[in-house]
CSV table of C-alpha atoms in Angstrom, one decimal:
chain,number,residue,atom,x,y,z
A,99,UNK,CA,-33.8,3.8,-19.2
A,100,UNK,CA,-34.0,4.0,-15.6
A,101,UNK,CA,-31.9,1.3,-13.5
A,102,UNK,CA,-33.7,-0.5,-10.8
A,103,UNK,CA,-32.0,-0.2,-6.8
A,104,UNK,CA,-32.2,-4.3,-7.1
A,105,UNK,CA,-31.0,-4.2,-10.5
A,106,UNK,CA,-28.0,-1.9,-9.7
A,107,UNK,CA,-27.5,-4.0,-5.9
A,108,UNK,CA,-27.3,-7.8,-8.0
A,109,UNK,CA,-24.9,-6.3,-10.9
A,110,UNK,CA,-22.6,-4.7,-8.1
A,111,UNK,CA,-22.7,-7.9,-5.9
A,112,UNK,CA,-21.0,-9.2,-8.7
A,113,UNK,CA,-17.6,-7.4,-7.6
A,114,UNK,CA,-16.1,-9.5,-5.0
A,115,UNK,CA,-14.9,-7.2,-2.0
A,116,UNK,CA,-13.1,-7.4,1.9
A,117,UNK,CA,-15.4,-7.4,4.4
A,118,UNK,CA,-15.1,-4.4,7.3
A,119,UNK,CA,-16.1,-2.9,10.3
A,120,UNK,CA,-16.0,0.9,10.9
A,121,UNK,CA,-15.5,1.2,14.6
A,122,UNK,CA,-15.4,4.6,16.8
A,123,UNK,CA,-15.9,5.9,20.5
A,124,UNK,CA,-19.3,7.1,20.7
A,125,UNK,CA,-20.4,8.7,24.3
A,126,UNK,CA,-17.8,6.2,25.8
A,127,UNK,CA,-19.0,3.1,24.0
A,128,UNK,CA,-17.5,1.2,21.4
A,129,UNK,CA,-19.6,1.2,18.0
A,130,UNK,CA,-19.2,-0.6,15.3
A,131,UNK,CA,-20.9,-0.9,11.6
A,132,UNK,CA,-19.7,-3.5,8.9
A,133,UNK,CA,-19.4,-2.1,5.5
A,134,UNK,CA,-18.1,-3.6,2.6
A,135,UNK,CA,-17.7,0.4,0.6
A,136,UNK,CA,-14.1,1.1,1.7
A,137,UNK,CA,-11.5,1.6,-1.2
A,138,UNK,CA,-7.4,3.1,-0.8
A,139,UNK,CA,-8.0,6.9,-2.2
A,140,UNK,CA,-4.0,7.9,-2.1
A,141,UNK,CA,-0.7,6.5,-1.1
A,142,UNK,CA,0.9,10.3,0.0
A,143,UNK,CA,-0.8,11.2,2.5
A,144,UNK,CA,-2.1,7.9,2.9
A,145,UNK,CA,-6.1,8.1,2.7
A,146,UNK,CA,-9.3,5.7,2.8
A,147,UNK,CA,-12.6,6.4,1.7
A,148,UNK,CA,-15.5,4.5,3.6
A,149,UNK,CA,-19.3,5.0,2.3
A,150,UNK,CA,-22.3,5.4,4.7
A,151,UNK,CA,-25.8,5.0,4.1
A,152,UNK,CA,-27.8,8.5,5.5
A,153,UNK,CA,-29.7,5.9,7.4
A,154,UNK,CA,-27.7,3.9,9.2
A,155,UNK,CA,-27.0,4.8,12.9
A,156,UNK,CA,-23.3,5.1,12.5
A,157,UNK,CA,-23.9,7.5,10.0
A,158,UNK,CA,-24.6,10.2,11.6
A,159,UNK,CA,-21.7,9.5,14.8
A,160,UNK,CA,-19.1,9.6,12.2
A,161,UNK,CA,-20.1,12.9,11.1
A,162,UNK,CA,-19.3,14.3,14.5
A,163,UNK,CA,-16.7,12.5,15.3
A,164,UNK,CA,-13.2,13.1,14.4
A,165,UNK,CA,-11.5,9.8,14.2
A,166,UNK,CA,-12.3,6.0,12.9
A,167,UNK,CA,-11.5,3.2,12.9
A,168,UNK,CA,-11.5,0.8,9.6
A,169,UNK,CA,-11.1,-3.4,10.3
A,170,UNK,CA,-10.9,-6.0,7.4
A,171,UNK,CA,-12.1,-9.1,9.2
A,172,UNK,CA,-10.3,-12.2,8.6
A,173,UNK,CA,-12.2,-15.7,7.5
A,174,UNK,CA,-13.2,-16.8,11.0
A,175,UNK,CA,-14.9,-13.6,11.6
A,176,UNK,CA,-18.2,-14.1,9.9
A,177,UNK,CA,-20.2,-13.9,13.0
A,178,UNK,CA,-18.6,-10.4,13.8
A,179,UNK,CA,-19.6,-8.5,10.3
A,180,UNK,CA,-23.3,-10.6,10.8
A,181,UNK,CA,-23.4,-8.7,14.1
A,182,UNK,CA,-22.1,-5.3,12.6
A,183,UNK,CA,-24.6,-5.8,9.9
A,184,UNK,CA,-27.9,-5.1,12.0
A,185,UNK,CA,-28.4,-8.6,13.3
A,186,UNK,CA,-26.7,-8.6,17.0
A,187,UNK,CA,-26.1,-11.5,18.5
A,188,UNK,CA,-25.8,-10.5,22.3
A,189,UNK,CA,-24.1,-14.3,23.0
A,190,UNK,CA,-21.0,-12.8,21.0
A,191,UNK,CA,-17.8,-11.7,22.4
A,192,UNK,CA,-16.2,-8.8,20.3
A,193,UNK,CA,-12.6,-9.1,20.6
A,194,UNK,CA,-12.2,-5.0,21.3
A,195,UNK,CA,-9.4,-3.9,21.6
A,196,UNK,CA,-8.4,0.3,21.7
A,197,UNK,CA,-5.3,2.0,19.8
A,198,UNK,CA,-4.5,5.1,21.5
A,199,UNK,CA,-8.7,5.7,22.8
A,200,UNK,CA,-10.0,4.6,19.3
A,201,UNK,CA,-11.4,0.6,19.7
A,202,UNK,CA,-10.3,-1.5,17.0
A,203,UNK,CA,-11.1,-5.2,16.9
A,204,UNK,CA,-8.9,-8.1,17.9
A,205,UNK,CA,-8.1,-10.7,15.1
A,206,UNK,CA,-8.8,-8.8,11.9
A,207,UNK,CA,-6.4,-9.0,8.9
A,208,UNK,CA,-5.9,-5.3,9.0
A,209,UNK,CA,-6.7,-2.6,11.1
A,210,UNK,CA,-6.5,1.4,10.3
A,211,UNK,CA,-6.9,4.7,12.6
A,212,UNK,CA,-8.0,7.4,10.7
A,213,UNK,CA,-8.5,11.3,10.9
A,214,UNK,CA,-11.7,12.2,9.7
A,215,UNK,CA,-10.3,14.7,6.8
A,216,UNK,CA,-13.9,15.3,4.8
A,217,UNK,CA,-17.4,14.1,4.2
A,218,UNK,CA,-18.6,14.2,1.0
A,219,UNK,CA,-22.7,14.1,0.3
A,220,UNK,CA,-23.4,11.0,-2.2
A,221,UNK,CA,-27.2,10.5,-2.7
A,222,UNK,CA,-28.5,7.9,-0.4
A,223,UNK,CA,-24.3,7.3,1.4
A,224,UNK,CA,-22.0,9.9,2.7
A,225,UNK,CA,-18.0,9.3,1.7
A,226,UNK,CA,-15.9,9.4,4.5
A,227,UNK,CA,-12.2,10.3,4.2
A,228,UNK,CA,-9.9,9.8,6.4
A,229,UNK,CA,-6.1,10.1,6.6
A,230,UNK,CA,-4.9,7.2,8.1
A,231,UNK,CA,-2.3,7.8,11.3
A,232,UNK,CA,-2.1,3.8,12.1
A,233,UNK,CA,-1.7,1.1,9.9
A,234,UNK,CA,-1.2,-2.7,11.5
A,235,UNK,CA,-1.7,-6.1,9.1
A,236,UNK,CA,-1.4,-9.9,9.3
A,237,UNK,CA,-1.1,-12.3,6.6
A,238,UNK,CA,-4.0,-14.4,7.7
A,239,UNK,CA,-7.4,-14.7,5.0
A,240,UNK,CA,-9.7,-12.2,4.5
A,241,UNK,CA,-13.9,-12.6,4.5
A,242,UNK,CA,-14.8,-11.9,1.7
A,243,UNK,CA,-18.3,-10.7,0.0
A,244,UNK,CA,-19.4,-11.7,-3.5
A,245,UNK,CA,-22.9,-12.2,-4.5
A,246,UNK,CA,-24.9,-11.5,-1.7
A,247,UNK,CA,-23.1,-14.3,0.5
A,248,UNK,CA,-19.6,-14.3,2.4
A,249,UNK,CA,-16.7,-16.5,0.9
A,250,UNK,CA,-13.5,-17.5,2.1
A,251,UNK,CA,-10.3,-17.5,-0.6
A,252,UNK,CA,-8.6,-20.7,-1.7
């Protein structure tokens, strides 16, 4: 039995998960790419894992560069993971802000800078590991994605 790509995207929109934004330095720009594939690989040393479609543009940046950063948006920052997504909205005002040269964004419920440590070829996606170096959180609400559609908790 072979599984469908909409089967297997509708049964795994069924996992509720943070919403992020993958941000880096690229040619002296700040880049961004929301992606809701980020999971905690270890606690010593303290590594992420963020997945990456082949195709998207970030993809290939974060293969050359060295360091990321990872952002878990908060509620009230729909309109910023829309924008990561592939729909810009060029009325928007990203809250940038940079951690040691590496931009992060202003706001989030968490924010990590990570060392690039390997790249691991996944089919369609690329996993990203990094060993985080910076770790910084709030206690506000995450965005949150379930079901095709962004949710708020509570």
């Amino acid at each position: 039995m072979s599984l469908s790509p909409h089967e297997f995207r509708e049964t795994l929109g069924r996992f509720a998960s943070g919403v992020t934004v993958v941000t880096i330095s690229h040619e002296g720009e700040r880049r961004g790419m929301t992606a809701s594939a980020f999971v905690s690989v270890s606690l010593t040393p303290p590594l992420i894992l963020v997945s990456v479609g082949k195709s998207a543009t970030m993809h290939d940046r974060l293969l050359k560069s060295g360091r990321f950063g990872v952002n878990v948006l908060s509620s009230q920052q729909k309109a910023l993971s829309t924008h990561f997504a592939g729909k810009p909205d060029a009325g928007l005002t990203v809250p940038w802000m940079d951690h040691e040269g590496l931009p992060l964004i202003g706001g989030a419920v968490a924010q990590l800078v990570c060392t690039k440590t390997e790249a691991h070829d996944a089919g369609d996606h690329t996993l990203f590991i990094g060993e985080v170096d910076y770790s910084r959180y709030t206690d506000d609400d995450p965005l949150v994605y379930f079901r095709g559609a962004y949710h708020e908790l509570g």
